[in-house]
Amino acid sequence: MSEYIITVDAGTTSERAIIFNRKGEIVNISQKEFEQFYPQPGWVEHSPLEIWETQKFTINDVLEKQGISAAQIAAIGITNQRETTLVWDRATGKTIYKAIVWQDRRTADYCEELKALGHEQSIQDKTGLLIDAYFSASKIRWILDNVEGAQERAEQGELAFGTVDTWLLWKLTGGKVHATDVSNASRTMLYNIHTLQWDDELLKLFDIPKGILPQVKSSSQIYGHTEKELFGASIPIAGIAGDQQSALFGQMCTEPGMVKNTYGTGCFLMMNTGGKVIKSRHKLLSTIAWKVGGEVSYALEGSIFVGGAIVQFLRDNLDFVDNAPDVEALAKTVDDNGGVYFVPGFVGLGAPHWDQYGTGLMIGLTRGTQKGHIARAALEAMALQSMEVIDTMALDAGIDQKELRVDGGASANNLLMQIQSDVTGLKIVRPEIVETTAQGAAFLAGLAVGYWNSKEEIQSLWAVDKTFDPSGVNVSEIKKRWSEAVQRAKSWNL
Ligand code: ADP
């Protein structure tokens, strides 16, 4: 009777519940935005209760829209914005502070202190991460320091910490289950990705009592069941993965060396490195991709801050286009970039440069420069930034990849995909379903309950929409000039 899987996709600005059928296709979606709080410059918070209420609403709403009952759902999979930190009272289930969002920079100075004290190497060795306010550990520290009595209560075992997956799992099970999966645990900066344990030395360094941490489970197993009164029947919750890891699974990048790139606001690249942790020598992150069937897979990750957002900039700041997709036609009004390079370092530069003093830069302008040249340069910037991360991954992993699987809003842009193929020399593969983040969690949940029987079965569901091969145009000049432009954009605000 169980005919569908639901993915609970808890994003940063909105949450969705998505119904998948046996073919892995989306049959219905409910989506709702929730409020972003910016109490001080650099601070970003969410209301934990709103995260839960919004998510609960979307699940009920999508069931209603599809005209089905909870009894027809074989399992729920959760995928979530990563690192965002919540602490709640185990007895009442009430959080003691708002959710501190991954983007929040309030602990940046504390992280600088940790670096100055020389902890960078050992933290990278244990967790695969670079010390940064981005990850959960310093955010937990902040809450325990700034909410009265919190440290003491944590020590007495009264409090629970969780990322958004853990919070939703707790709420869905009526407070019965306090757990996370390995992919989310690996983003806390407290989890040793080699031993697969919470790391006692790191807990000591951050002075975080072990008793507040969730149990760490695999990414595909039954963690618990939803409370019957929530949706009318009890549904097993059977898959959890952080958003980027879920997308990697949804793209079926299940073999070492396979890479995906999500072209959203930023560009998020991830390479499966199999059962091996590859320590980056070039400022990429090593992280856990998932644990399925007792086997852990690792990944290398590189994030670019401004990807599709460069197109938003052309649309909203420069009025070049009315809608983001129109940028493709505008870029096609010219044959090439006319010598224009556009480095979108609006918020500094991410992987592999990590230059927080970098800035945006447009260079090579002449009297002949047209809007089309700038639009073309913007698309090239997305592709060239992604190329830099892909080249870095190849260096770190010693793997020469052959193809790149793509998803995210801007992957619909055929010209961008062709440029991406040309500058990387890779085959670009765009699947039919580009909602791979949600799809990954559905696959993980479906595998755990036998809705799908094997990775091979899932593999056979995964279908290609379009591929792009290198056209053979000479890209050496573009690549050379691009890296010169990046050099000029670096450190501008230092
Ligand atoms: P997010 O999940 O980060 O909100 P999406 O995956 O929805 O992002 O992708 C939206 C982003 O992609 C926006 O930044 C938008 O400017 C860009 N975008 C959307 N469609 C296109 C397109 N056809 N060409 C280029 N950029 C696009």
Short mmCIF file of C-alpha atoms and ligand atoms in Angstrom, two decimals:
data_model
loop_
_atom_site.label_atom_id
_atom_site.label_comp_id
_atom_site.label_asym_id
_atom_site.label_seq_id
_atom_site.Cartn_x
_atom_site.Cartn_y
_atom_site.Cartn_z
CA MET A 1 0.00 0.00 0.00
CA SER A 2 2.89 2.38 0.63
CA GLU A 3 3.21 4.12 -2.65
CA TYR A 4 5.40 7.12 -2.07
CA ILE A 5 8.42 8.61 -0.28
CA ILE A 6 8.38 12.13 1.15
CA THR A 7 11.49 14.26 1.36
CA VAL A 8 11.55 16.95 3.98
CA ASP A 9 13.89 19.58 2.49
CA ALA A 10 14.75 22.08 5.21
CA GLY A 11 16.53 24.86 3.32
CA THR A 12 17.92 28.16 4.53
CA THR A 13 15.12 30.41 3.33
CA SER A 14 12.27 28.00 2.69
CA GLU A 15 11.21 24.48 3.51
CA ARG A 16 9.62 21.97 1.23
CA ALA A 17 7.92 18.61 1.39
CA ILE A 18 8.23 16.68 -1.84
CA ILE A 19 6.47 13.47 -2.80
CA PHE A 20 8.43 11.01 -4.93
CA ASN A 21 7.04 7.92 -6.67
CA ARG A 22 8.70 4.57 -7.32
CA LYS A 23 10.33 5.88 -10.48
CA GLY A 24 12.08 8.54 -8.40
CA GLU A 25 9.93 11.24 -10.01
CA ILE A 26 8.48 14.23 -8.22
CA VAL A 27 4.70 14.01 -8.04
CA ASN A 28 3.93 16.95 -5.76
CA ILE A 29 5.62 19.76 -3.82
CA SER A 30 4.64 22.07 -1.02
CA GLN A 31 6.98 24.96 -0.24
CA LYS A 32 6.88 27.70 2.36
CA GLU A 33 9.31 30.47 3.22
CA PHE A 34 10.16 31.43 6.77
CA GLU A 35 11.55 34.50 8.46
CA GLN A 36 15.23 35.45 8.49
CA PHE A 37 16.43 37.43 11.51
CA TYR A 38 19.44 39.75 11.27
CA PRO A 39 19.76 41.11 14.83
CA GLN A 40 23.22 42.60 14.24
CA PRO A 41 25.55 42.95 11.24
CA GLY A 42 26.93 39.51 10.43
CA TRP A 43 24.35 37.68 12.56
CA VAL A 44 21.70 35.41 11.02
CA GLU A 45 19.07 33.58 13.05
CA HIS A 46 15.96 31.47 12.49
CA SER A 47 13.08 30.73 14.80
CA PRO A 48 13.33 27.00 15.69
CA LEU A 49 9.62 26.79 16.26
CA GLU A 50 8.93 28.36 12.87
CA ILE A 51 11.33 25.87 11.24
CA TRP A 52 9.27 23.07 12.76
CA GLU A 53 5.82 24.58 12.15
CA THR A 54 6.70 25.44 8.53
CA GLN A 55 7.98 21.95 7.88
CA LYS A 56 4.94 20.34 9.51
CA PHE A 57 2.67 22.55 7.41
CA THR A 58 4.38 21.54 4.14
CA ILE A 59 4.04 17.81 4.94
CA ASN A 60 0.33 18.08 5.68
CA ASP A 61 -0.15 20.40 2.71
CA VAL A 62 1.56 18.15 0.19
CA LEU A 63 -0.44 15.12 1.40
CA GLU A 64 -3.61 17.12 0.97
CA LYS A 65 -2.65 18.47 -2.44
CA GLN A 66 -1.90 14.96 -3.68
CA GLY A 67 -5.06 13.63 -2.03
CA ILE A 68 -3.28 10.83 -0.21
CA SER A 69 -2.96 9.75 3.41
CA ALA A 70 0.12 9.33 5.56
CA ALA A 71 -0.46 5.58 5.45
CA GLN A 72 0.52 5.67 1.80
CA ILE A 73 3.98 7.02 2.62
CA ALA A 74 6.65 4.33 2.91
CA ALA A 75 9.21 6.62 4.55
CA ILE A 76 10.38 10.18 5.12
CA GLY A 77 13.88 11.37 4.19
CA ILE A 78 15.35 14.55 5.64
CA THR A 79 17.83 16.85 3.95
CA ASN A 80 18.78 20.14 5.52
CA GLN A 81 20.75 23.37 5.61
CA ARG A 82 23.93 22.24 7.33
CA GLU A 83 25.80 23.50 10.42
CA THR A 84 22.92 25.65 11.71
CA THR A 85 22.92 25.20 15.46
CA LEU A 86 20.09 24.68 17.95
CA VAL A 87 20.14 23.91 21.67
CA TRP A 88 16.98 22.89 23.54
CA ASP A 89 15.74 21.73 26.90
CA ARG A 90 15.28 17.96 26.87
CA ALA A 91 12.39 18.11 29.33
CA THR A 92 10.27 20.79 27.65
CA GLY A 93 11.53 20.52 24.06
CA LYS A 94 11.91 24.33 24.03
CA THR A 95 15.04 25.85 22.51
CA ILE A 96 17.06 28.11 24.80
CA TYR A 97 18.12 30.42 21.96
CA LYS A 98 17.21 30.97 18.31
CA ALA A 99 18.84 28.79 15.65
CA ILE A 100 22.22 30.28 14.73
CA VAL A 101 22.43 29.94 10.96
CA TRP A 102 25.50 28.66 9.08
CA GLN A 103 26.02 32.11 7.52
CA ASP A 104 26.32 33.76 10.95
CA ARG A 105 29.76 35.32 11.60
CA ARG A 106 29.42 36.24 15.30
CA THR A 107 32.09 33.73 16.34
CA ALA A 108 34.67 34.79 13.73
CA ASP A 109 36.97 36.41 16.31
CA TYR A 110 36.83 33.36 18.53
CA CYS A 111 37.79 31.24 15.52
CA GLU A 112 40.71 33.57 14.78
CA GLU A 113 41.90 33.03 18.36
CA LEU A 114 41.79 29.27 17.89
CA LYS A 115 43.90 29.66 14.78
CA ALA A 116 46.37 31.90 16.58
CA LEU A 117 46.65 29.26 19.30
CA GLY A 118 47.77 26.82 16.63
CA HIS A 119 44.77 24.47 16.52
CA GLU A 120 44.28 24.60 12.77
CA GLN A 121 46.31 21.54 11.86
CA SER A 122 44.86 19.19 14.46
CA ILE A 123 41.30 20.31 13.71
CA GLN A 124 41.82 19.72 10.00
CA ASP A 125 43.37 16.32 10.72
CA LYS A 126 40.47 15.18 12.88
CA THR A 127 37.47 16.81 11.21
CA GLY A 128 38.59 17.55 7.64
CA LEU A 129 37.43 21.15 8.16
CA LEU A 130 39.20 24.51 8.27
CA ILE A 131 38.58 26.52 11.44
CA ASP A 132 35.69 28.84 10.67
CA ALA A 133 32.60 30.36 12.25
CA TYR A 134 30.62 28.51 9.55
CA PHE A 135 30.70 25.20 11.49
CA SER A 136 28.61 24.35 14.58
CA ALA A 137 31.21 24.05 17.36
CA SER A 138 31.84 27.77 17.92
CA LYS A 139 28.11 28.48 17.68
CA ILE A 140 27.35 25.97 20.45
CA ARG A 141 30.10 27.63 22.50
CA TRP A 142 28.45 31.01 21.95
CA ILE A 143 25.04 29.77 23.12
CA LEU A 144 26.49 28.11 26.23
CA ASP A 145 28.38 31.32 27.03
CA ASN A 146 25.56 33.76 26.38
CA VAL A 147 22.42 32.11 27.69
CA GLU A 148 22.34 32.32 31.44
CA GLY A 149 22.99 29.03 33.21
CA ALA A 150 23.33 27.14 29.92
CA GLN A 151 26.80 25.71 30.49
CA GLU A 152 25.78 24.34 33.86
CA ARG A 153 22.55 22.89 32.57
CA ALA A 154 24.41 21.31 29.67
CA GLU A 155 26.82 19.71 32.13
CA GLN A 156 23.88 18.32 34.07
CA GLY A 157 22.52 16.68 30.94
CA GLU A 158 19.44 18.88 30.73
CA LEU A 159 20.14 20.28 27.26
CA ALA A 160 20.31 18.81 23.77
CA PHE A 161 22.19 20.15 20.75
CA GLY A 162 21.20 19.47 17.19
CA THR A 163 21.54 20.66 13.63
CA VAL A 164 18.27 21.16 11.74
CA ASP A 165 17.94 17.45 10.84
CA THR A 166 18.22 16.52 14.51
CA TRP A 167 15.69 19.15 15.55
CA LEU A 168 13.15 17.97 12.98
CA LEU A 169 13.74 14.31 13.89
CA TRP A 170 13.17 15.18 17.56
CA LYS A 171 9.97 17.07 16.75
CA LEU A 172 8.65 14.46 14.29
CA THR A 173 9.14 11.68 16.85
CA GLY A 174 7.62 13.70 19.70
CA GLY A 175 10.96 14.03 21.48
CA LYS A 176 11.72 10.32 21.42
CA VAL A 177 14.80 10.38 19.19
CA HIS A 178 17.89 12.57 19.55
CA ALA A 179 20.09 11.59 16.62
CA THR A 180 21.83 12.81 13.49
CA ASP A 181 23.59 11.15 10.57
CA VAL A 182 27.32 11.06 9.83
CA SER A 183 27.12 13.68 7.06
CA ASN A 184 25.63 16.28 9.40
CA ALA A 185 27.87 15.26 12.31
CA SER A 186 30.90 15.84 10.08
CA ARG A 187 29.98 19.55 9.80
CA THR A 188 30.00 20.29 13.53
CA MET A 189 33.82 20.44 13.86
CA LEU A 190 33.44 18.09 16.86
CA TYR A 191 33.26 14.79 15.00
CA ASN A 192 36.32 12.76 14.14
CA ILE A 193 35.75 11.62 10.56
CA HIS A 194 38.36 8.85 10.85
CA THR A 195 37.24 7.18 14.09
CA LEU A 196 33.56 8.10 13.50
CA GLN A 197 33.24 9.29 17.09
CA TRP A 198 32.62 12.59 18.83
CA ASP A 199 36.18 13.70 19.57
CA ASP A 200 36.96 14.08 23.29
CA GLU A 201 39.90 16.42 22.68
CA LEU A 202 37.79 18.75 20.59
CA LEU A 203 34.96 18.66 23.12
CA LYS A 204 37.51 19.67 25.73
CA LEU A 205 38.92 22.44 23.54
CA PHE A 206 35.44 23.91 23.04
CA ASP A 207 34.38 22.99 26.59
CA ILE A 208 31.23 21.31 25.29
CA PRO A 209 29.71 18.59 27.52
CA LYS A 210 29.33 15.33 25.62
CA GLY A 211 25.86 14.82 27.07
CA ILE A 212 24.32 17.43 24.78
CA LEU A 213 25.34 15.67 21.57
CA PRO A 214 23.01 13.51 19.47
CA GLN A 215 23.67 9.88 18.66
CA VAL A 216 25.32 9.56 15.28
CA LYS A 217 23.70 7.08 12.90
CA SER A 218 24.09 6.08 9.27
CA SER A 219 22.41 8.10 6.50
CA SER A 220 19.97 5.34 5.58
CA GLN A 221 18.19 3.52 8.42
CA ILE A 222 15.00 3.83 10.42
CA TYR A 223 15.69 6.43 13.12
CA GLY A 224 12.16 6.49 14.50
CA HIS A 225 8.53 7.08 13.51
CA THR A 226 6.43 10.20 13.29
CA GLU A 227 3.92 10.67 16.09
CA LYS A 228 0.59 9.39 14.88
CA GLU A 229 -1.36 12.55 15.62
CA LEU A 230 0.88 14.72 13.42
CA PHE A 231 -0.14 13.32 10.04
CA GLY A 232 -2.76 10.71 10.87
CA ALA A 233 -0.49 7.68 10.64
CA SER A 234 2.96 6.85 11.91
CA ILE A 235 5.61 7.13 9.16
CA PRO A 236 9.18 5.81 9.47
CA ILE A 237 11.91 8.43 9.15
CA ALA A 238 14.58 6.54 7.30
CA GLY A 239 17.10 8.80 5.55
CA ILE A 240 19.13 11.85 6.61
CA ALA A 241 21.85 13.78 4.78
CA GLY A 242 23.07 17.38 4.71
CA ASP A 243 21.97 19.23 1.55
CA GLN A 244 25.19 18.98 -0.47
CA GLN A 245 25.78 15.36 0.44
CA SER A 246 22.18 14.56 -0.40
CA ALA A 247 22.65 16.18 -3.82
CA LEU A 248 25.78 14.07 -4.39
CA PHE A 249 23.73 10.95 -3.64
CA GLY A 250 20.80 12.20 -5.71
CA GLN A 251 23.22 12.63 -8.61
CA MET A 252 24.25 9.01 -8.04
CA CYS A 253 27.87 10.09 -7.69
CA THR A 254 28.46 6.88 -5.76
CA GLU A 255 31.87 5.93 -7.17
CA PRO A 256 35.19 7.54 -6.22
CA GLY A 257 36.10 10.40 -8.54
CA MET A 258 32.53 11.34 -9.46
CA VAL A 259 31.84 15.06 -9.09
CA LYS A 260 28.69 17.18 -8.94
CA ASN A 261 28.24 20.92 -9.15
CA THR A 262 25.11 22.67 -7.93
CA TYR A 263 24.65 26.06 -9.65
CA GLY A 264 22.43 27.94 -7.23
CA THR A 265 23.09 31.28 -5.53
CA GLY A 266 26.62 29.94 -5.05
CA CYS A 267 28.25 26.99 -6.76
CA PHE A 268 28.72 23.90 -4.61
CA LEU A 269 31.10 21.25 -5.81
CA MET A 270 31.58 17.86 -4.26
CA MET A 271 33.72 14.89 -5.29
CA ASN A 272 33.17 11.38 -3.95
CA THR A 273 36.53 10.08 -2.70
CA GLY A 274 35.25 6.62 -1.72
CA GLY A 275 36.35 5.03 1.54
CA LYS A 276 39.34 7.36 1.83
CA VAL A 277 39.60 10.71 3.56
CA ILE A 278 41.64 12.92 1.24
CA LYS A 279 43.29 15.73 3.10
CA SER A 280 43.25 18.82 0.97
CA ARG A 281 46.47 20.75 0.51
CA HIS A 282 44.56 23.51 -1.24
CA LYS A 283 41.89 24.61 1.21
CA LEU A 284 39.09 22.30 0.18
CA LEU A 285 37.11 20.55 2.91
CA SER A 286 37.20 16.82 3.54
CA THR A 287 33.87 15.62 4.76
CA ILE A 288 31.68 12.55 5.14
CA ALA A 289 29.40 12.00 2.16
CA TRP A 290 27.20 9.32 3.78
CA LYS A 291 27.13 5.98 5.46
CA VAL A 292 24.95 3.44 3.70
CA GLY A 293 24.83 -0.28 4.40
CA GLY A 294 27.68 -0.06 6.90
CA GLU A 295 30.02 1.62 4.41
CA VAL A 296 31.24 5.19 4.84
CA SER A 297 31.98 7.32 1.79
CA TYR A 298 33.97 10.52 2.01
CA ALA A 299 34.02 13.61 -0.18
CA LEU A 300 36.05 16.68 -1.03
CA GLU A 301 34.05 19.90 -1.08
CA GLY A 302 34.61 23.37 -2.48
CA SER A 303 32.08 26.19 -2.29
CA ILE A 304 31.97 29.32 -4.42
CA PHE A 305 30.09 32.18 -2.79
CA VAL A 306 28.74 33.87 -5.90
CA GLY A 307 27.45 31.62 -8.67
CA GLY A 308 23.94 32.29 -10.01
CA ALA A 309 24.00 35.42 -7.85
CA ILE A 310 26.18 37.09 -10.51
CA VAL A 311 23.12 36.83 -12.77
CA GLN A 312 20.94 38.30 -10.03
CA PHE A 313 23.43 41.16 -9.92
CA LEU A 314 23.03 41.77 -13.66
CA ARG A 315 19.26 41.60 -13.24
CA ASP A 316 18.73 43.58 -10.02
CA ASN A 317 21.69 45.97 -9.81
CA LEU A 318 22.39 46.68 -13.47
CA ASP A 319 18.92 46.07 -15.02
CA PHE A 320 20.43 44.05 -17.87
CA VAL A 321 17.62 41.47 -17.93
CA ASP A 322 14.13 41.04 -16.48
CA ASN A 323 14.55 37.37 -15.63
CA ALA A 324 17.65 35.33 -14.86
CA PRO A 325 17.20 32.91 -17.80
CA ASP A 326 17.24 35.88 -20.26
CA VAL A 327 20.96 36.23 -19.61
CA GLU A 328 21.58 33.35 -22.03
CA ALA A 329 20.06 35.19 -24.99
CA LEU A 330 21.88 38.38 -24.02
CA ALA A 331 25.20 36.55 -23.87
CA LYS A 332 24.47 35.07 -27.29
CA THR A 333 24.24 38.53 -28.89
CA VAL A 334 28.06 38.46 -29.01
CA ASP A 335 30.55 35.84 -30.25
CA ASP A 336 32.89 36.03 -27.29
CA ASN A 337 33.63 38.05 -24.15
CA GLY A 338 35.28 40.86 -26.13
CA GLY A 339 38.15 40.81 -23.65
CA VAL A 340 35.91 41.40 -20.61
CA TYR A 341 36.47 39.46 -17.36
CA PHE A 342 34.13 39.72 -14.38
CA VAL A 343 35.32 38.37 -11.03
CA PRO A 344 32.25 38.28 -8.73
CA GLY A 345 34.11 38.66 -5.44
CA PHE A 346 31.18 40.54 -3.89
CA VAL A 347 31.68 38.88 -0.51
CA GLY A 348 35.33 37.95 -0.90
CA LEU A 349 36.47 34.83 -2.71
CA GLY A 350 35.65 31.27 -1.62
CA ALA A 351 37.34 28.02 -2.62
CA PRO A 352 40.10 27.62 -3.55
CA HIS A 353 41.24 31.22 -2.81
CA TRP A 354 39.62 31.96 0.55
CA ASP A 355 40.36 35.66 0.35
CA GLN A 356 37.95 37.60 2.56
CA TYR A 357 39.51 40.87 1.38
CA GLY A 358 38.87 40.15 -2.30
CA THR A 359 36.27 42.19 -4.15
CA GLY A 360 34.24 42.22 -7.33
CA LEU A 361 36.15 43.31 -10.43
CA MET A 362 35.29 43.91 -14.07
CA ILE A 363 38.28 44.43 -16.31
CA GLY A 364 39.06 44.68 -20.01
CA LEU A 365 36.33 47.26 -20.75
CA THR A 366 36.69 49.30 -23.94
CA ARG A 367 34.54 51.73 -25.93
CA GLY A 368 33.26 48.67 -27.79
CA THR A 369 32.05 46.79 -24.71
CA GLN A 370 28.38 45.82 -24.96
CA LYS A 371 25.96 44.39 -22.40
CA GLY A 372 26.32 41.07 -24.19
CA HIS A 373 30.05 40.94 -23.47
CA ILE A 374 29.41 41.51 -19.77
CA ALA A 375 26.66 38.87 -19.72
CA ARG A 376 28.99 36.45 -21.44
CA ALA A 377 31.78 37.29 -18.96
CA ALA A 378 29.34 36.62 -16.10
CA LEU A 379 28.54 33.14 -17.39
CA GLU A 380 32.24 32.50 -17.95
CA ALA A 381 32.91 33.59 -14.37
CA MET A 382 30.58 30.88 -13.04
CA ALA A 383 32.25 28.29 -15.23
CA LEU A 384 35.82 29.45 -14.55
CA GLN A 385 35.35 29.58 -10.78
CA SER A 386 33.93 26.06 -10.90
CA MET A 387 36.86 24.98 -13.06
CA GLU A 388 39.31 26.24 -10.42
CA VAL A 389 37.67 24.04 -7.77
CA ILE A 390 37.53 21.04 -10.11
CA ASP A 391 41.23 21.42 -10.96
CA THR A 392 42.02 21.69 -7.24
CA MET A 393 40.03 18.54 -6.50
CA ALA A 394 41.92 16.68 -9.20
CA LEU A 395 45.22 17.83 -7.67
CA ASP A 396 44.24 16.87 -4.13
CA ALA A 397 42.68 13.54 -5.03
CA GLY A 398 45.06 12.59 -7.81
CA ILE A 399 42.00 11.64 -9.84
CA ASP A 400 41.33 12.94 -13.31
CA GLN A 401 37.60 13.03 -13.62
CA LYS A 402 35.86 12.60 -16.95
CA GLU A 403 32.47 14.05 -16.33
CA LEU A 404 30.70 16.59 -14.19
CA ARG A 405 27.10 16.11 -13.10
CA VAL A 406 25.20 19.36 -12.76
CA ASP A 407 22.07 20.61 -11.04
CA GLY A 408 20.66 23.79 -9.50
CA GLY A 409 18.73 26.65 -11.13
CA ALA A 410 21.49 27.94 -13.42
CA SER A 411 22.28 24.46 -14.79
CA ALA A 412 19.31 25.06 -17.11
CA ASN A 413 21.50 27.52 -19.02
CA ASN A 414 22.80 25.63 -22.06
CA LEU A 415 25.40 28.23 -22.99
CA LEU A 416 26.81 28.13 -19.46
CA MET A 417 26.98 24.33 -19.61
CA GLN A 418 28.82 24.46 -22.96
CA ILE A 419 31.31 26.97 -21.57
CA GLN A 420 31.74 24.73 -18.52
CA SER A 421 32.55 21.80 -20.76
CA ASP A 422 34.98 23.86 -22.85
CA VAL A 423 36.98 25.29 -19.95
CA THR A 424 37.21 22.00 -18.03
CA GLY A 425 37.44 19.62 -20.98
CA LEU A 426 34.82 17.47 -19.20
CA LYS A 427 31.58 15.95 -20.36
CA ILE A 428 28.79 17.82 -18.58
CA VAL A 429 25.84 15.65 -17.64
CA ARG A 430 22.52 17.23 -16.71
CA PRO A 431 19.94 14.82 -15.29
CA GLU A 432 16.23 14.99 -16.07
CA ILE A 433 15.45 15.75 -12.44
CA VAL A 434 17.63 18.59 -11.19
CA GLU A 435 16.00 18.53 -7.72
CA THR A 436 18.83 16.21 -6.73
CA THR A 437 19.08 17.44 -3.13
CA ALA A 438 15.55 16.29 -2.37
CA GLN A 439 15.95 13.21 -4.50
CA GLY A 440 19.06 12.06 -2.59
CA ALA A 441 17.22 12.02 0.74
CA ALA A 442 14.30 10.18 -0.86
CA PHE A 443 16.68 7.54 -2.20
CA LEU A 444 18.38 7.17 1.21
CA ALA A 445 15.02 6.74 2.96
CA GLY A 446 13.63 4.42 0.30
CA LEU A 447 16.68 2.16 0.48
CA ALA A 448 16.33 1.79 4.26
CA VAL A 449 12.74 0.55 4.10
CA GLY A 450 13.10 -1.63 1.00
CA TYR A 451 10.99 0.69 -1.18
CA TRP A 452 13.98 0.45 -3.51
CA ASN A 453 16.14 -2.60 -3.10
CA SER A 454 19.61 -1.48 -4.10
CA LYS A 455 21.77 1.37 -5.32
CA GLU A 456 21.73 -0.38 -8.70
CA GLU A 457 17.96 -0.16 -8.83
CA ILE A 458 18.15 3.55 -8.04
CA GLN A 459 20.89 4.00 -10.61
CA SER A 460 18.50 2.69 -13.25
CA LEU A 461 15.98 5.42 -12.33
CA TRP A 462 18.48 8.19 -12.83
CA ALA A 463 18.03 9.62 -16.33
CA VAL A 464 20.05 12.10 -18.36
CA ASP A 465 18.39 15.15 -19.87
CA LYS A 466 21.32 16.48 -21.88
CA THR A 467 25.09 16.20 -22.12
CA PHE A 468 27.62 18.76 -23.33
CA ASP A 469 31.04 17.85 -24.76
CA PRO A 470 34.04 20.11 -25.28
CA SER A 471 33.58 21.92 -28.60
CA GLY A 472 37.30 22.15 -29.23
CA VAL A 473 37.53 25.96 -29.05
CA ASN A 474 40.83 27.23 -27.74
CA VAL A 475 40.34 28.27 -24.12
CA SER A 476 43.95 28.84 -23.06
CA GLU A 477 43.72 32.63 -23.40
CA ILE A 478 40.45 32.82 -21.39
CA LYS A 479 41.92 30.70 -18.61
CA LYS A 480 45.13 32.72 -18.47
CA ARG A 481 43.40 36.09 -18.49
CA TRP A 482 40.87 34.89 -15.91
CA SER A 483 43.55 33.96 -13.40
CA GLU A 484 45.22 37.33 -13.95
CA ALA A 485 41.92 39.07 -13.26
CA VAL A 486 41.41 37.02 -10.08
CA GLN A 487 44.87 38.04 -8.89
CA ARG A 488 43.94 41.70 -9.35
CA ALA A 489 40.66 41.25 -7.44
CA LYS A 490 42.37 39.63 -4.47
CA SER A 491 43.22 41.60 -1.31
CA TRP A 492 41.62 44.77 -2.72
CA ASN A 493 40.04 45.64 0.64
CA LEU A 494 43.03 44.72 2.75
P1 ADP B 1 19.13 28.59 -4.62
O1 ADP B 1 18.69 27.18 -4.33
O2 ADP B 1 20.51 28.92 -4.15
O3 ADP B 1 18.13 29.64 -4.26
P2 ADP B 1 18.52 27.92 -7.40
O4 ADP B 1 19.03 26.54 -7.59
O5 ADP B 1 17.04 28.13 -7.29
O6 ADP B 1 19.29 28.65 -6.22
O7 ADP B 1 19.08 28.80 -8.63
C1 ADP B 1 18.80 30.16 -8.71
C2 ADP B 1 20.04 30.93 -9.11
O8 ADP B 1 20.40 30.60 -10.44
C3 ADP B 1 19.80 32.41 -9.08
O9 ADP B 1 20.97 33.02 -8.55
C4 ADP B 1 19.61 32.82 -10.53
O10 ADP B 1 20.17 34.08 -10.79
C5 ADP B 1 20.36 31.74 -11.28
N1 ADP B 1 19.70 31.33 -12.52
C6 ADP B 1 18.46 30.79 -12.63
N2 ADP B 1 18.21 30.47 -13.92
C7 ADP B 1 19.31 30.82 -14.63
C8 ADP B 1 19.69 30.73 -16.01
N3 ADP B 1 18.87 30.20 -16.92
N4 ADP B 1 20.91 31.18 -16.35
C9 ADP B 1 21.76 31.68 -15.44
N5 ADP B 1 21.46 31.79 -14.14
C10 ADP B 1 20.26 31.36 -13.73
#
